[in-house]
Amino acid sequence: MTTRNWLRPAWLLNRRVGIALLWLLVVAGISAVVNVTGIHVLGSIDGWERWLRAHAAHFFIWRLLLYAATAYGWWWMRGRLRQREPSREAHQRLLRVEIAAVITIVLLEGSQLLRHG
């Protein structure tokens, strides 16, 4: 193994991984800019936190809309996947992923409710 090959792992050169990393950086950058702008506009971190608490219901509705759009997209994709792979194993994999996703969302929203209840 040469030094050049060691420094360039094959998975990093994968186009899908590169696009996913780019989206991750874009989302993280946008969230940082929004937070810094909010702190600057409201004058302090405490003011920004008060504003976020005051608008928590709006953010909850926004998250519900995102969950609904994601569920609709999942339902559409699930139908196509079931047609392509009608086996019982594929159905079981989908079911496990769906259960894990629902549990994750319930835990995330439950932790928000307990934190800000």
mmCIF file of N, CA and C in Angstrom:
data_model
loop_
_atom_site.group_PDB
_atom_site.id
_atom_site.type_symbol
_atom_site.label_atom_id
_atom_site.label_comp_id
_atom_site.label_asym_id
_atom_site.label_seq_id
_atom_site.Cartn_x
_atom_site.Cartn_y
_atom_site.Cartn_z
ATOM 1 N N MET A 1 0.845 -1.176 0.000
ATOM 2 C CA MET A 1 0.000 0.000 0.000
ATOM 3 C C MET A 1 0.889 1.237 0.000
ATOM 4 N N THR A 2 0.685 2.071 -0.965
ATOM 5 C CA THR A 2 1.489 3.282 -1.043
ATOM 6 C C THR A 2 0.878 4.362 -0.171
ATOM 7 N N THR A 3 1.662 5.361 0.108
ATOM 8 C CA THR A 3 1.190 6.472 0.922
ATOM 9 C C THR A 3 0.041 7.195 0.241
ATOM 10 N N ARG A 4 0.120 7.333 -1.053
ATOM 11 C CA ARG A 4 -0.926 8.040 -1.793
ATOM 12 C C ARG A 4 -2.271 7.311 -1.670
ATOM 13 N N ASN A 5 -2.288 5.988 -1.766
ATOM 14 C CA ASN A 5 -3.525 5.225 -1.619
ATOM 15 C C ASN A 5 -4.071 5.310 -0.208
ATOM 16 N N TRP A 6 -3.203 5.347 0.777
ATOM 17 C CA TRP A 6 -3.648 5.413 2.160
ATOM 18 C C TRP A 6 -4.333 6.741 2.458
ATOM 19 N N LEU A 7 -3.851 7.808 1.852
ATOM 20 C CA LEU A 7 -4.427 9.129 2.097
ATOM 21 C C LEU A 7 -5.750 9.347 1.363
ATOM 22 N N ARG A 8 -6.096 8.517 0.407
ATOM 23 C CA ARG A 8 -7.322 8.683 -0.374
ATOM 24 C C ARG A 8 -8.207 7.446 -0.240
ATOM 25 N N PRO A 9 -8.936 7.326 0.865
ATOM 26 C CA PRO A 9 -9.837 6.177 1.003
ATOM 27 C C PRO A 9 -10.883 6.193 -0.118
ATOM 28 N N ALA A 10 -11.218 5.031 -0.624
ATOM 29 C CA ALA A 10 -12.137 4.921 -1.764
ATOM 30 C C ALA A 10 -13.513 5.476 -1.443
ATOM 31 N N TRP A 11 -13.996 5.304 -0.211
ATOM 32 C CA TRP A 11 -15.343 5.762 0.110
ATOM 33 C C TRP A 11 -15.455 7.282 0.090
ATOM 34 N N LEU A 12 -14.352 7.980 0.325
ATOM 35 C CA LEU A 12 -14.393 9.438 0.273
ATOM 36 C C LEU A 12 -14.510 9.954 -1.154
ATOM 37 N N LEU A 13 -14.087 9.162 -2.114
ATOM 38 C CA LEU A 13 -14.167 9.571 -3.502
ATOM 39 C C LEU A 13 -15.513 9.198 -4.131
ATOM 40 N N ASN A 14 -16.347 8.517 -3.376
ATOM 41 C CA ASN A 14 -17.668 8.148 -3.845
ATOM 42 C C ASN A 14 -18.524 9.406 -4.008
ATOM 43 N N ARG A 15 -19.212 9.524 -5.111
ATOM 44 C CA ARG A 15 -20.011 10.717 -5.395
ATOM 45 C C ARG A 15 -21.149 10.901 -4.382
ATOM 46 N N ARG A 16 -21.798 9.811 -3.999
ATOM 47 C CA ARG A 16 -22.903 9.903 -3.039
ATOM 48 C C ARG A 16 -22.425 10.413 -1.687
ATOM 49 N N VAL A 17 -21.306 9.923 -1.243
ATOM 50 C CA VAL A 17 -20.757 10.373 0.044
ATOM 51 C C VAL A 17 -20.391 11.848 -0.038
ATOM 52 N N GLY A 18 -19.802 12.246 -1.139
ATOM 53 C CA GLY A 18 -19.449 13.657 -1.317
ATOM 54 C C GLY A 18 -20.670 14.563 -1.296
ATOM 55 N N ILE A 19 -21.730 14.152 -1.966
ATOM 56 C CA ILE A 19 -22.959 14.957 -1.974
ATOM 57 C C ILE A 19 -23.584 15.001 -0.584
ATOM 58 N N ALA A 20 -23.588 13.865 0.119
ATOM 59 C CA ALA A 20 -24.139 13.836 1.479
ATOM 60 C C ALA A 20 -23.331 14.740 2.410
ATOM 61 N N LEU A 21 -22.018 14.691 2.304
ATOM 62 C CA LEU A 21 -21.182 15.565 3.138
ATOM 63 C C LEU A 21 -21.396 17.040 2.799
ATOM 64 N N LEU A 22 -21.567 17.328 1.518
ATOM 65 C CA LEU A 22 -21.837 18.704 1.112
ATOM 66 C C LEU A 22 -23.159 19.194 1.691
ATOM 67 N N TRP A 23 -24.207 18.367 1.616
ATOM 68 C CA TRP A 23 -25.496 18.755 2.201
ATOM 69 C C TRP A 23 -25.372 18.947 3.713
ATOM 70 N N LEU A 24 -24.623 18.085 4.370
ATOM 71 C CA LEU A 24 -24.419 18.211 5.810
ATOM 72 C C LEU A 24 -23.754 19.543 6.142
ATOM 73 N N LEU A 25 -22.737 19.904 5.376
ATOM 74 C CA LEU A 25 -22.066 21.188 5.590
ATOM 75 C C LEU A 25 -22.993 22.365 5.319
ATOM 76 N N VAL A 26 -23.810 22.274 4.281
ATOM 77 C CA VAL A 26 -24.746 23.353 3.956
ATOM 78 C C VAL A 26 -25.761 23.538 5.078
ATOM 79 N N VAL A 27 -26.343 22.442 5.566
ATOM 80 C CA VAL A 27 -27.336 22.528 6.641
ATOM 81 C C VAL A 27 -26.704 23.065 7.921
ATOM 82 N N ALA A 28 -25.517 22.575 8.268
ATOM 83 C CA ALA A 28 -24.833 23.067 9.470
ATOM 84 C C ALA A 28 -24.480 24.544 9.320
ATOM 85 N N GLY A 29 -24.040 24.944 8.147
ATOM 86 C CA GLY A 29 -23.719 26.355 7.910
ATOM 87 C C GLY A 29 -24.940 27.241 8.017
ATOM 88 N N ILE A 30 -26.056 26.804 7.439
ATOM 89 C CA ILE A 30 -27.289 27.596 7.517
ATOM 90 C C ILE A 30 -27.755 27.718 8.960
ATOM 91 N N SER A 31 -27.697 26.615 9.716
ATOM 92 C CA SER A 31 -28.131 26.693 11.116
ATOM 93 C C SER A 31 -27.221 27.615 11.928
ATOM 94 N N ALA A 32 -25.933 27.592 11.664
ATOM 95 C CA ALA A 32 -25.019 28.501 12.382
ATOM 96 C C ALA A 32 -25.321 29.953 12.025
ATOM 97 N N VAL A 33 -25.549 30.235 10.748
ATOM 98 C CA VAL A 33 -25.854 31.610 10.332
ATOM 99 C C VAL A 33 -27.167 32.078 10.950
ATOM 100 N N VAL A 34 -28.179 31.221 10.983
ATOM 101 C CA VAL A 34 -29.467 31.602 11.581
ATOM 102 C C VAL A 34 -29.295 31.903 13.060
ATOM 103 N N ASN A 35 -28.561 31.071 13.776
ATOM 104 C CA ASN A 35 -28.352 31.306 15.204
ATOM 105 C C ASN A 35 -27.566 32.581 15.468
ATOM 106 N N VAL A 36 -26.502 32.791 14.739
ATOM 107 C CA VAL A 36 -25.696 34.010 14.942
ATOM 108 C C VAL A 36 -26.524 35.248 14.595
ATOM 109 N N THR A 37 -27.299 35.169 13.519
ATOM 110 C CA THR A 37 -28.145 36.301 13.131
ATOM 111 C C THR A 37 -29.207 36.560 14.191
ATOM 112 N N GLY A 38 -29.834 35.499 14.698
ATOM 113 C CA GLY A 38 -30.843 35.661 15.745
ATOM 114 C C GLY A 38 -30.271 36.287 17.001
ATOM 115 N N ILE A 39 -29.103 35.846 17.397
ATOM 116 C CA ILE A 39 -28.450 36.432 18.578
ATOM 117 C C ILE A 39 -28.126 37.897 18.328
ATOM 118 N N HIS A 40 -27.642 38.207 17.140
ATOM 119 C CA HIS A 40 -27.295 39.594 16.813
ATOM 120 C C HIS A 40 -28.535 40.488 16.781
ATOM 121 N N VAL A 41 -29.606 40.007 16.161
ATOM 122 C CA VAL A 41 -30.828 40.822 16.045
ATOM 123 C C VAL A 41 -31.467 41.055 17.415
ATOM 124 N N LEU A 42 -31.504 40.015 18.257
ATOM 125 C CA LEU A 42 -32.148 40.145 19.560
ATOM 126 C C LEU A 42 -31.218 40.666 20.639
ATOM 127 N N GLY A 43 -29.960 40.814 20.331
ATOM 128 C CA GLY A 43 -29.041 41.487 21.235
ATOM 129 C C GLY A 43 -28.269 40.605 22.194
ATOM 130 N N SER A 44 -28.765 39.396 22.473
ATOM 131 C CA SER A 44 -28.050 38.527 23.408
ATOM 132 C C SER A 44 -28.510 37.084 23.224
ATOM 133 N N ILE A 45 -27.746 36.196 23.809
ATOM 134 C CA ILE A 45 -28.119 34.786 23.765
ATOM 135 C C ILE A 45 -29.391 34.559 24.566
ATOM 136 N N ASP A 46 -29.526 35.268 25.693
ATOM 137 C CA ASP A 46 -30.743 35.124 26.500
ATOM 138 C C ASP A 46 -31.979 35.570 25.727
ATOM 139 N N GLY A 47 -31.872 36.662 24.999
ATOM 140 C CA GLY A 47 -32.991 37.121 24.178
ATOM 141 C C GLY A 47 -33.348 36.118 23.093
ATOM 142 N N TRP A 48 -32.336 35.532 22.476
ATOM 143 C CA TRP A 48 -32.551 34.513 21.444
ATOM 144 C C TRP A 48 -33.237 33.280 22.045
ATOM 145 N N GLU A 49 -32.804 32.855 23.239
ATOM 146 C CA GLU A 49 -33.425 31.701 23.892
ATOM 147 C C GLU A 49 -34.870 31.992 24.275
ATOM 148 N N ARG A 50 -35.160 33.210 24.750
ATOM 149 C CA ARG A 50 -36.548 33.583 25.066
ATOM 150 C C ARG A 50 -37.413 33.565 23.811
ATOM 151 N N TRP A 51 -36.880 34.075 22.705
ATOM 152 C CA TRP A 51 -37.624 34.085 21.456
ATOM 153 C C TRP A 51 -37.917 32.658 20.986
ATOM 154 N N LEU A 52 -36.914 31.784 21.101
ATOM 155 C CA LEU A 52 -37.116 30.385 20.703
ATOM 156 C C LEU A 52 -38.184 29.714 21.563
ATOM 157 N N ARG A 53 -38.156 29.958 22.881
ATOM 158 C CA ARG A 53 -39.179 29.392 23.771
ATOM 159 C C ARG A 53 -40.560 29.947 23.453
ATOM 160 N N ALA A 54 -40.635 31.241 23.150
ATOM 161 C CA ALA A 54 -41.927 31.862 22.841
ATOM 162 C C ALA A 54 -42.537 31.312 21.549
ATOM 163 N N HIS A 55 -41.707 30.864 20.648
ATOM 164 C CA HIS A 55 -42.196 30.363 19.353
ATOM 165 C C HIS A 55 -42.074 28.842 19.227
ATOM 166 N N ALA A 56 -41.983 28.155 20.352
ATOM 167 C CA ALA A 56 -41.817 26.702 20.338
ATOM 168 C C ALA A 56 -42.989 25.999 19.651
ATOM 169 N N ALA A 57 -44.201 26.525 19.820
ATOM 170 C CA ALA A 57 -45.372 25.899 19.185
ATOM 171 C C ALA A 57 -45.267 25.980 17.666
ATOM 172 N N HIS A 58 -44.772 27.100 17.151
ATOM 173 C CA HIS A 58 -44.605 27.235 15.708
ATOM 174 C C HIS A 58 -43.585 26.225 15.178
ATOM 175 N N PHE A 59 -42.507 26.049 15.915
ATOM 176 C CA PHE A 59 -41.495 25.088 15.497
ATOM 177 C C PHE A 59 -42.021 23.656 15.571
ATOM 178 N N PHE A 60 -42.885 23.384 16.569
ATOM 179 C CA PHE A 60 -43.491 22.061 16.676
ATOM 180 C C PHE A 60 -44.385 21.785 15.465
ATOM 181 N N ILE A 61 -45.179 22.754 15.062
ATOM 182 C CA ILE A 61 -46.033 22.607 13.874
ATOM 183 C C ILE A 61 -45.169 22.412 12.634
ATOM 184 N N TRP A 62 -44.075 23.153 12.531
ATOM 185 C CA TRP A 62 -43.157 23.008 11.401
ATOM 186 C C TRP A 62 -42.586 21.583 11.349
ATOM 187 N N ARG A 63 -42.189 21.075 12.519
ATOM 188 C CA ARG A 63 -41.668 19.710 12.545
ATOM 189 C C ARG A 63 -42.738 18.695 12.161
ATOM 190 N N LEU A 64 -43.970 18.894 12.611
ATOM 191 C CA LEU A 64 -45.048 17.987 12.224
ATOM 192 C C LEU A 64 -45.265 17.992 10.716
ATOM 193 N N LEU A 65 -45.192 19.174 10.107
ATOM 194 C CA LEU A 65 -45.323 19.253 8.652
ATOM 195 C C LEU A 65 -44.164 18.529 7.955
ATOM 196 N N LEU A 66 -42.965 18.687 8.479
ATOM 197 C CA LEU A 66 -41.819 17.964 7.910
ATOM 198 C C LEU A 66 -41.974 16.458 8.070
ATOM 199 N N TYR A 67 -42.456 16.017 9.222
ATOM 200 C CA TYR A 67 -42.689 14.589 9.422
ATOM 201 C C TYR A 67 -43.744 14.075 8.445
ATOM 202 N N ALA A 68 -44.807 14.860 8.233
ATOM 203 C CA ALA A 68 -45.866 14.442 7.307
ATOM 204 C C ALA A 68 -45.332 14.347 5.879
ATOM 205 N N ALA A 69 -44.539 15.326 5.453
ATOM 206 C CA ALA A 69 -43.966 15.286 4.102
ATOM 207 C C ALA A 69 -43.009 14.106 3.955
ATOM 208 N N THR A 70 -42.225 13.842 4.983
ATOM 209 C CA THR A 70 -41.311 12.710 4.957
ATOM 210 C C THR A 70 -42.082 11.393 4.923
ATOM 211 N N ALA A 71 -43.155 11.292 5.701
ATOM 212 C CA ALA A 71 -43.966 10.072 5.708
ATOM 213 C C ALA A 71 -44.613 9.848 4.345
ATOM 214 N N TYR A 72 -45.086 10.920 3.708
ATOM 215 C CA TYR A 72 -45.671 10.785 2.376
ATOM 216 C C TYR A 72 -44.620 10.289 1.375
ATOM 217 N N GLY A 73 -43.436 10.884 1.408
ATOM 218 C CA GLY A 73 -42.361 10.442 0.528
ATOM 219 C C GLY A 73 -41.954 9.004 0.814
ATOM 220 N N TRP A 74 -41.926 8.639 2.091
ATOM 221 C CA TRP A 74 -41.578 7.270 2.455
ATOM 222 C C TRP A 74 -42.636 6.310 1.928
ATOM 223 N N TRP A 75 -43.917 6.672 2.081
ATOM 224 C CA TRP A 75 -44.997 5.805 1.625
ATOM 225 C C TRP A 75 -44.897 5.582 0.106
ATOM 226 N N TRP A 76 -44.606 6.623 -0.627
ATOM 227 C CA TRP A 76 -44.452 6.529 -2.076
ATOM 228 C C TRP A 76 -43.259 5.630 -2.426
ATOM 229 N N MET A 77 -42.121 5.870 -1.760
ATOM 230 C CA MET A 77 -40.929 5.082 -2.028
ATOM 231 C C MET A 77 -41.125 3.635 -1.604
ATOM 232 N N ARG A 78 -41.834 3.408 -0.515
ATOM 233 C CA ARG A 78 -42.091 2.064 -0.007
ATOM 234 C C ARG A 78 -42.875 1.254 -1.029
ATOM 235 N N GLY A 79 -43.876 1.865 -1.638
ATOM 236 C CA GLY A 79 -44.647 1.169 -2.659
ATOM 237 C C GLY A 79 -43.790 0.755 -3.841
ATOM 238 N N ARG A 80 -42.937 1.654 -4.278
ATOM 239 C CA ARG A 80 -42.042 1.329 -5.402
ATOM 240 C C ARG A 80 -41.055 0.229 -5.016
ATOM 241 N N LEU A 81 -40.537 0.307 -3.787
ATOM 242 C CA LEU A 81 -39.586 -0.701 -3.336
ATOM 243 C C LEU A 81 -40.254 -2.063 -3.197
ATOM 244 N N ARG A 82 -41.490 -2.076 -2.720
ATOM 245 C CA ARG A 82 -42.220 -3.340 -2.581
ATOM 246 C C ARG A 82 -42.478 -3.987 -3.942
ATOM 247 N N GLN A 83 -42.717 -3.162 -4.970
ATOM 248 C CA GLN A 83 -42.907 -3.704 -6.311
ATOM 249 C C GLN A 83 -41.603 -4.285 -6.852
ATOM 250 N N ARG A 84 -40.508 -3.595 -6.578
ATOM 251 C CA ARG A 84 -39.213 -4.046 -7.077
ATOM 252 C C ARG A 84 -38.706 -5.270 -6.333
ATOM 253 N N GLU A 85 -38.924 -5.308 -5.014
ATOM 254 C CA GLU A 85 -38.465 -6.424 -4.183
ATOM 255 C C GLU A 85 -39.637 -6.953 -3.359
ATOM 256 N N PRO A 86 -40.416 -7.879 -3.908
ATOM 257 C CA PRO A 86 -41.608 -8.362 -3.195
ATOM 258 C C PRO A 86 -41.313 -9.434 -2.139
ATOM 259 N N SER A 87 -40.063 -9.734 -1.870
ATOM 260 C CA SER A 87 -39.734 -10.820 -0.941
ATOM 261 C C SER A 87 -40.103 -10.460 0.502
ATOM 262 N N ARG A 88 -40.260 -11.505 1.290
ATOM 263 C CA ARG A 88 -40.600 -11.325 2.704
ATOM 264 C C ARG A 88 -39.454 -10.648 3.469
ATOM 265 N N GLU A 89 -38.212 -10.972 3.094
ATOM 266 C CA GLU A 89 -37.060 -10.360 3.765
ATOM 267 C C GLU A 89 -37.030 -8.848 3.554
ATOM 268 N N ALA A 90 -37.338 -8.414 2.343
ATOM 269 C CA ALA A 90 -37.364 -6.971 2.069
ATOM 270 C C ALA A 90 -38.459 -6.301 2.881
ATOM 271 N N HIS A 91 -39.608 -6.976 2.997
ATOM 272 C CA HIS A 91 -40.701 -6.414 3.798
ATOM 273 C C HIS A 91 -40.288 -6.297 5.269
ATOM 274 N N GLN A 92 -39.603 -7.304 5.777
ATOM 275 C CA GLN A 92 -39.156 -7.266 7.171
ATOM 276 C C GLN A 92 -38.132 -6.150 7.395
ATOM 277 N N ARG A 93 -37.227 -5.957 6.440
ATOM 278 C CA ARG A 93 -36.249 -4.859 6.559
ATOM 279 C C ARG A 93 -36.960 -3.512 6.590
ATOM 280 N N LEU A 94 -37.923 -3.334 5.692
ATOM 281 C CA LEU A 94 -38.676 -2.071 5.669
ATOM 282 C C LEU A 94 -39.405 -1.856 6.987
ATOM 283 N N LEU A 95 -40.021 -2.900 7.485
ATOM 284 C CA LEU A 95 -40.760 -2.782 8.739
ATOM 285 C C LEU A 95 -39.835 -2.393 9.891
ATOM 286 N N ARG A 96 -38.634 -2.983 9.947
ATOM 287 C CA ARG A 96 -37.675 -2.627 11.008
ATOM 288 C C ARG A 96 -37.248 -1.164 10.896
ATOM 289 N N VAL A 97 -37.008 -0.707 9.671
ATOM 290 C CA VAL A 97 -36.611 0.691 9.475
ATOM 291 C C VAL A 97 -37.754 1.625 9.877
ATOM 292 N N GLU A 98 -38.974 1.270 9.521
ATOM 293 C CA GLU A 98 -40.125 2.109 9.869
ATOM 294 C C GLU A 98 -40.316 2.193 11.378
ATOM 295 N N ILE A 99 -40.195 1.053 12.053
ATOM 296 C CA ILE A 99 -40.334 1.041 13.510
ATOM 297 C C ILE A 99 -39.228 1.871 14.153
ATOM 298 N N ALA A 100 -37.996 1.723 13.665
ATOM 299 C CA ALA A 100 -36.879 2.498 14.215
ATOM 300 C C ALA A 100 -37.097 3.993 13.995
ATOM 301 N N ALA A 101 -37.607 4.377 12.827
ATOM 302 C CA ALA A 101 -37.844 5.788 12.546
ATOM 303 C C ALA A 101 -38.918 6.357 13.463
ATOM 304 N N VAL A 102 -39.999 5.632 13.648
ATOM 305 C CA VAL A 102 -41.078 6.108 14.522
ATOM 306 C C VAL A 102 -40.592 6.218 15.964
ATOM 307 N N ILE A 103 -39.856 5.217 16.438
ATOM 308 C CA ILE A 103 -39.322 5.277 17.805
ATOM 309 C C ILE A 103 -38.382 6.467 17.965
ATOM 310 N N THR A 104 -37.539 6.709 16.972
ATOM 311 C CA THR A 104 -36.616 7.851 17.027
ATOM 312 C C THR A 104 -37.366 9.167 17.112
ATOM 313 N N ILE A 105 -38.382 9.334 16.280
ATOM 314 C CA ILE A 105 -39.156 10.577 16.290
ATOM 315 C C ILE A 105 -39.879 10.748 17.621
ATOM 316 N N VAL A 106 -40.478 9.675 18.133
ATOM 317 C CA VAL A 106 -41.174 9.764 19.420
ATOM 318 C C VAL A 106 -40.199 10.132 20.534
ATOM 319 N N LEU A 107 -39.007 9.528 20.533
ATOM 320 C CA LEU A 107 -38.016 9.857 21.567
ATOM 321 C C LEU A 107 -37.527 11.301 21.446
ATOM 322 N N LEU A 108 -37.278 11.764 20.220
ATOM 323 C CA LEU A 108 -36.828 13.147 20.037
ATOM 324 C C LEU A 108 -37.886 14.137 20.491
ATOM 325 N N GLU A 109 -39.123 13.917 20.074
ATOM 326 C CA GLU A 109 -40.197 14.836 20.470
ATOM 327 C C GLU A 109 -40.497 14.723 21.963
ATOM 328 N N GLY A 110 -40.406 13.511 22.504
ATOM 329 C CA GLY A 110 -40.601 13.335 23.944
ATOM 330 C C GLY A 110 -39.542 14.047 24.750
ATOM 331 N N SER A 111 -38.290 14.011 24.280
ATOM 332 C CA SER A 111 -37.233 14.712 25.009
ATOM 333 C C SER A 111 -37.451 16.225 24.931
ATOM 334 N N GLN A 112 -37.944 16.716 23.808
ATOM 335 C CA GLN A 112 -38.258 18.158 23.705
ATOM 336 C C GLN A 112 -39.384 18.524 24.656
ATOM 337 N N LEU A 113 -40.402 17.679 24.731
ATOM 338 C CA LEU A 113 -41.536 17.936 25.616
ATOM 339 C C LEU A 113 -41.101 17.933 27.069
ATOM 340 N N LEU A 114 -40.265 16.964 27.452
ATOM 341 C CA LEU A 114 -39.790 16.905 28.824
ATOM 342 C C LEU A 114 -38.866 18.069 29.171
ATOM 343 N N ARG A 115 -38.082 18.504 28.214
ATOM 344 C CA ARG A 115 -37.139 19.605 28.461
ATOM 345 C C ARG A 115 -37.876 20.934 28.622
ATOM 346 N N HIS A 116 -38.862 21.165 27.758
ATOM 347 C CA HIS A 116 -39.517 22.476 27.740
ATOM 348 C C HIS A 116 -40.942 22.425 28.260
ATOM 349 N N GLY A 117 -41.428 21.222 28.570
ATOM 350 C CA GLY A 117 -42.774 20.924 29.026
ATOM 351 C C GLY A 117 -43.559 22.027 29.498
#
